[in-house]
Amino acid sequence: MNKPKEFWIKNMVCNRCLKVIKQELQELEVTVLSLELGRLLVEAPKKANNEIIDAVTSVLHANDFEIVQNEEEMLTERIKIILIEQLQELPLHIKVKTSELLASRLHKDYKTLSRLFSANQQTTIEKYFIKLKIEKVKELIQLKQHSFSDIGYLLDYSSVNHLSRQFKDVVGMSMTDYKNTENWKRSFYDEII
């Protein structure tokens, strides 16, 4: 009997991703033992190891995911997932610095994580997290349920002015202009870099 196989997956950043992958693997008689953002554990007692790898690879590729090939890529993906998870529950109240959060969750020195992330993604962790937050701001603006001040509070900005400056730097227009435009452009979290 084969041992369970573990895969780390690039760009898996939402719960819908999990549902699709699980369903498609079950159709190929691959049992999903554990599936969370970025990580998959499977077994298929009736299949050879290479058949399991081929099945997982084909399902992932068909859904625009990639298998992480090395530890550096795995750590980079785990950094992304941790940061994305921070934005799942609002209001966002960061009790510890992002650097401390990542270092403690990944059991690595933050400088090492920062260098690794920058080398793999051509941006810093801080800039990446800002882009994630700005995508969340766009979503909240489009929902039309919150004032700009409320959005600043929900995303733990020190002031609405700070949020406004950061939004304009990233998006290239003011939050008011974005709110009033008919052509809202948002990016999926897995497309942000």
Short mmCIF file of C-alpha atoms in Angstrom, two decimals:
data_model
loop_
_atom_site.label_atom_id
_atom_site.label_comp_id
_atom_site.label_asym_id
_atom_site.label_seq_id
_atom_site.Cartn_x
_atom_site.Cartn_y
_atom_site.Cartn_z
CA MET A 1 0.00 0.00 0.00
CA ASN A 2 1.30 3.46 -0.90
CA LYS A 3 2.06 6.06 1.71
CA PRO A 4 0.01 9.26 1.55
CA LYS A 5 1.49 11.84 -0.82
CA GLU A 6 1.88 15.48 0.12
CA PHE A 7 1.82 18.31 -2.41
CA TRP A 8 2.36 22.04 -1.94
CA ILE A 9 0.45 24.09 -4.44
CA LYS A 10 1.07 27.53 -5.91
CA ASN A 11 -1.73 30.10 -6.16
CA MET A 12 -4.32 28.17 -4.16
CA VAL A 13 -5.82 31.02 -2.20
CA CYS A 14 -9.56 30.52 -1.75
CA ASN A 15 -12.05 28.00 -0.41
CA ARG A 16 -13.63 27.51 -3.85
CA CYS A 17 -10.22 26.27 -5.01
CA LEU A 18 -10.33 23.59 -2.33
CA LYS A 19 -13.80 22.40 -3.31
CA VAL A 20 -12.97 22.07 -7.00
CA ILE A 21 -9.71 20.22 -6.42
CA LYS A 22 -11.27 17.80 -3.94
CA GLN A 23 -14.19 17.01 -6.23
CA GLU A 24 -12.04 16.43 -9.32
CA LEU A 25 -9.55 14.22 -7.48
CA GLN A 26 -12.36 12.08 -6.05
CA GLU A 27 -13.62 11.55 -9.61
CA LEU A 28 -10.16 10.11 -10.43
CA GLU A 29 -10.33 7.79 -7.39
CA VAL A 30 -7.75 9.76 -5.45
CA THR A 31 -8.73 10.13 -1.79
CA VAL A 32 -8.11 13.55 -0.30
CA LEU A 33 -6.91 13.06 3.28
CA SER A 34 -6.27 16.72 3.95
CA LEU A 35 -6.73 19.84 1.88
CA GLU A 36 -6.02 23.36 3.00
CA LEU A 37 -4.87 26.47 1.21
CA GLY A 38 -1.63 25.58 -0.53
CA ARG A 39 -1.31 22.03 0.83
CA LEU A 40 -2.79 18.72 -0.31
CA LEU A 41 -2.43 15.23 1.21
CA VAL A 42 -3.80 12.32 -0.83
CA GLU A 43 -3.76 8.57 -1.15
CA ALA A 44 -4.95 6.11 -3.77
CA PRO A 45 -4.41 2.50 -2.68
CA LYS A 46 -5.24 1.13 -6.14
CA LYS A 47 -2.80 3.41 -7.97
CA ALA A 48 0.97 3.40 -8.35
CA ASN A 49 2.91 6.44 -7.10
CA ASN A 50 3.43 7.82 -10.59
CA GLU A 51 -0.31 7.44 -11.34
CA ILE A 52 -1.14 9.45 -8.21
CA ILE A 53 1.34 12.17 -9.17
CA ASP A 54 -0.02 12.24 -12.75
CA ALA A 55 -3.63 12.48 -11.52
CA VAL A 56 -2.87 15.29 -9.06
CA THR A 57 -0.74 17.15 -11.60
CA SER A 58 -3.41 16.95 -14.31
CA VAL A 59 -6.18 18.20 -11.98
CA LEU A 60 -4.02 21.03 -10.70
CA HIS A 61 -2.87 22.11 -14.16
CA ALA A 62 -6.43 21.96 -15.51
CA ASN A 63 -7.37 24.46 -12.80
CA ASP A 64 -4.34 26.74 -13.31
CA PHE A 65 -2.41 25.59 -10.24
CA GLU A 66 1.16 24.41 -10.07
CA ILE A 67 2.94 22.04 -7.75
CA VAL A 68 5.66 23.73 -5.74
CA GLN A 69 8.99 22.25 -6.74
CA ASN A 70 11.27 23.20 -3.85
CA GLU A 71 11.37 24.44 -0.26
CA GLU A 72 11.93 28.07 -1.28
CA GLU A 73 8.77 28.08 -3.38
CA MET A 74 6.90 26.33 -0.56
CA LEU A 75 7.90 28.99 1.96
CA THR A 76 6.96 31.74 -0.47
CA GLU A 77 3.50 30.22 -0.94
CA ARG A 78 3.07 29.78 2.80
CA ILE A 79 3.92 33.48 3.33
CA LYS A 80 1.24 34.43 0.79
CA ILE A 81 -1.35 32.18 2.42
CA ILE A 82 -0.67 33.52 5.91
CA LEU A 83 -1.08 37.09 4.67
CA ILE A 84 -4.24 36.30 2.72
CA GLU A 85 -5.70 34.56 5.78
CA GLN A 86 -5.16 37.77 7.76
CA LEU A 87 -7.69 39.50 5.52
CA GLN A 88 -10.40 36.86 5.85
CA GLU A 89 -11.84 38.19 9.09
CA LEU A 90 -12.56 41.87 9.51
CA PRO A 91 -11.95 44.08 11.34
CA LEU A 92 -8.28 43.38 10.88
CA HIS A 93 -6.47 44.07 14.11
CA ILE A 94 -2.86 43.07 13.80
CA LYS A 95 -1.68 42.42 17.31
CA VAL A 96 1.90 41.65 16.29
CA LYS A 97 4.03 42.97 13.46
CA THR A 98 3.76 41.07 10.21
CA SER A 99 7.44 40.17 10.50
CA GLU A 100 6.88 38.59 13.94
CA LEU A 101 3.76 36.76 12.76
CA LEU A 102 5.55 35.21 9.77
CA ALA A 103 8.68 34.33 11.74
CA SER A 104 6.68 32.59 14.47
CA ARG A 105 4.32 30.73 12.11
CA LEU A 106 7.09 29.55 9.77
CA HIS A 107 9.79 29.06 12.40
CA LYS A 108 12.30 31.02 10.37
CA ASP A 109 14.15 34.28 10.84
CA TYR A 110 12.23 37.13 9.19
CA LYS A 111 15.29 38.41 7.32
CA THR A 112 15.63 35.00 5.70
CA LEU A 113 11.93 34.94 4.78
CA SER A 114 12.10 38.48 3.43
CA ARG A 115 15.12 37.77 1.22
CA LEU A 116 13.57 34.53 -0.03
CA PHE A 117 10.21 36.19 -0.83
CA SER A 118 11.84 39.12 -2.62
CA ALA A 119 14.04 36.80 -4.68
CA ASN A 120 11.07 34.64 -5.73
CA GLN A 121 8.43 37.35 -6.22
CA GLN A 122 10.43 40.47 -7.20
CA THR A 123 8.65 42.48 -4.50
CA THR A 124 8.85 42.79 -0.74
CA ILE A 125 6.52 41.13 1.74
CA GLU A 126 5.37 44.56 2.88
CA LYS A 127 4.49 45.71 -0.64
CA TYR A 128 2.71 42.43 -1.32
CA PHE A 129 0.62 42.78 1.85
CA ILE A 130 -0.25 46.37 0.93
CA LYS A 131 -1.48 45.19 -2.49
CA LEU A 132 -3.60 42.52 -0.80
CA LYS A 133 -5.11 45.10 1.52
CA ILE A 134 -5.84 47.45 -1.37
CA GLU A 135 -7.68 44.65 -3.21
CA LYS A 136 -9.76 44.20 -0.07
CA VAL A 137 -10.42 47.97 -0.04
CA LYS A 138 -11.65 47.74 -3.66
CA GLU A 139 -13.99 44.92 -2.67
CA LEU A 140 -15.37 46.90 0.27
CA ILE A 141 -15.86 50.01 -1.88
CA GLN A 142 -17.78 47.97 -4.45
CA LEU A 143 -20.06 46.52 -1.77
CA LYS A 144 -21.14 50.10 -0.96
CA GLN A 145 -21.77 49.21 2.69
CA HIS A 146 -18.96 51.16 4.34
CA SER A 147 -17.62 54.69 4.38
CA PHE A 148 -13.94 55.26 3.62
CA SER A 149 -13.36 55.83 7.35
CA ASP A 150 -15.04 52.49 8.15
CA ILE A 151 -12.90 50.75 5.53
CA GLY A 152 -9.77 52.30 7.06
CA TYR A 153 -10.84 51.00 10.47
CA LEU A 154 -11.71 47.53 9.13
CA LEU A 155 -8.26 47.19 7.56
CA ASP A 156 -6.36 48.63 10.55
CA TYR A 157 -5.15 51.84 8.92
CA SER A 158 -4.05 54.57 11.32
CA SER A 159 -6.15 57.12 9.42
CA VAL A 160 -8.29 57.47 6.33
CA ASN A 161 -5.59 59.79 4.92
CA HIS A 162 -3.00 57.01 5.19
CA LEU A 163 -5.38 54.62 3.43
CA SER A 164 -6.17 57.22 0.73
CA ARG A 165 -2.48 57.85 -0.03
CA GLN A 166 -1.70 54.15 -0.18
CA PHE A 167 -4.73 53.44 -2.38
CA LYS A 168 -3.75 56.16 -4.85
CA ASP A 169 -0.12 54.95 -4.92
CA VAL A 170 -1.17 51.38 -5.74
CA VAL A 171 -4.24 51.93 -7.95
CA GLY A 172 -3.33 55.23 -9.58
CA MET A 173 -6.60 56.96 -8.71
CA SER A 174 -8.32 58.20 -5.58
CA MET A 175 -10.81 56.05 -3.69
CA THR A 176 -13.56 58.49 -4.66
CA ASP A 177 -12.68 58.22 -8.35
CA TYR A 178 -12.59 54.42 -8.02
CA LYS A 179 -15.98 54.42 -6.28
CA ASN A 180 -17.51 56.60 -9.02
CA THR A 181 -16.08 54.70 -11.97
CA GLU A 182 -18.20 52.19 -13.81
CA ASN A 183 -15.18 50.11 -14.79
CA TRP A 184 -14.06 48.51 -11.53
CA LYS A 185 -10.90 46.51 -11.97
CA ARG A 186 -9.95 44.01 -9.32
CA SER A 187 -7.36 41.26 -9.20
CA PHE A 188 -7.73 37.79 -7.76
CA TYR A 189 -5.44 37.23 -4.78
CA ASP A 190 -3.47 34.62 -6.70
CA GLU A 191 -2.70 37.22 -9.41
CA ILE A 192 -1.26 39.81 -7.04
CA ILE A 193 2.47 40.39 -7.09
#
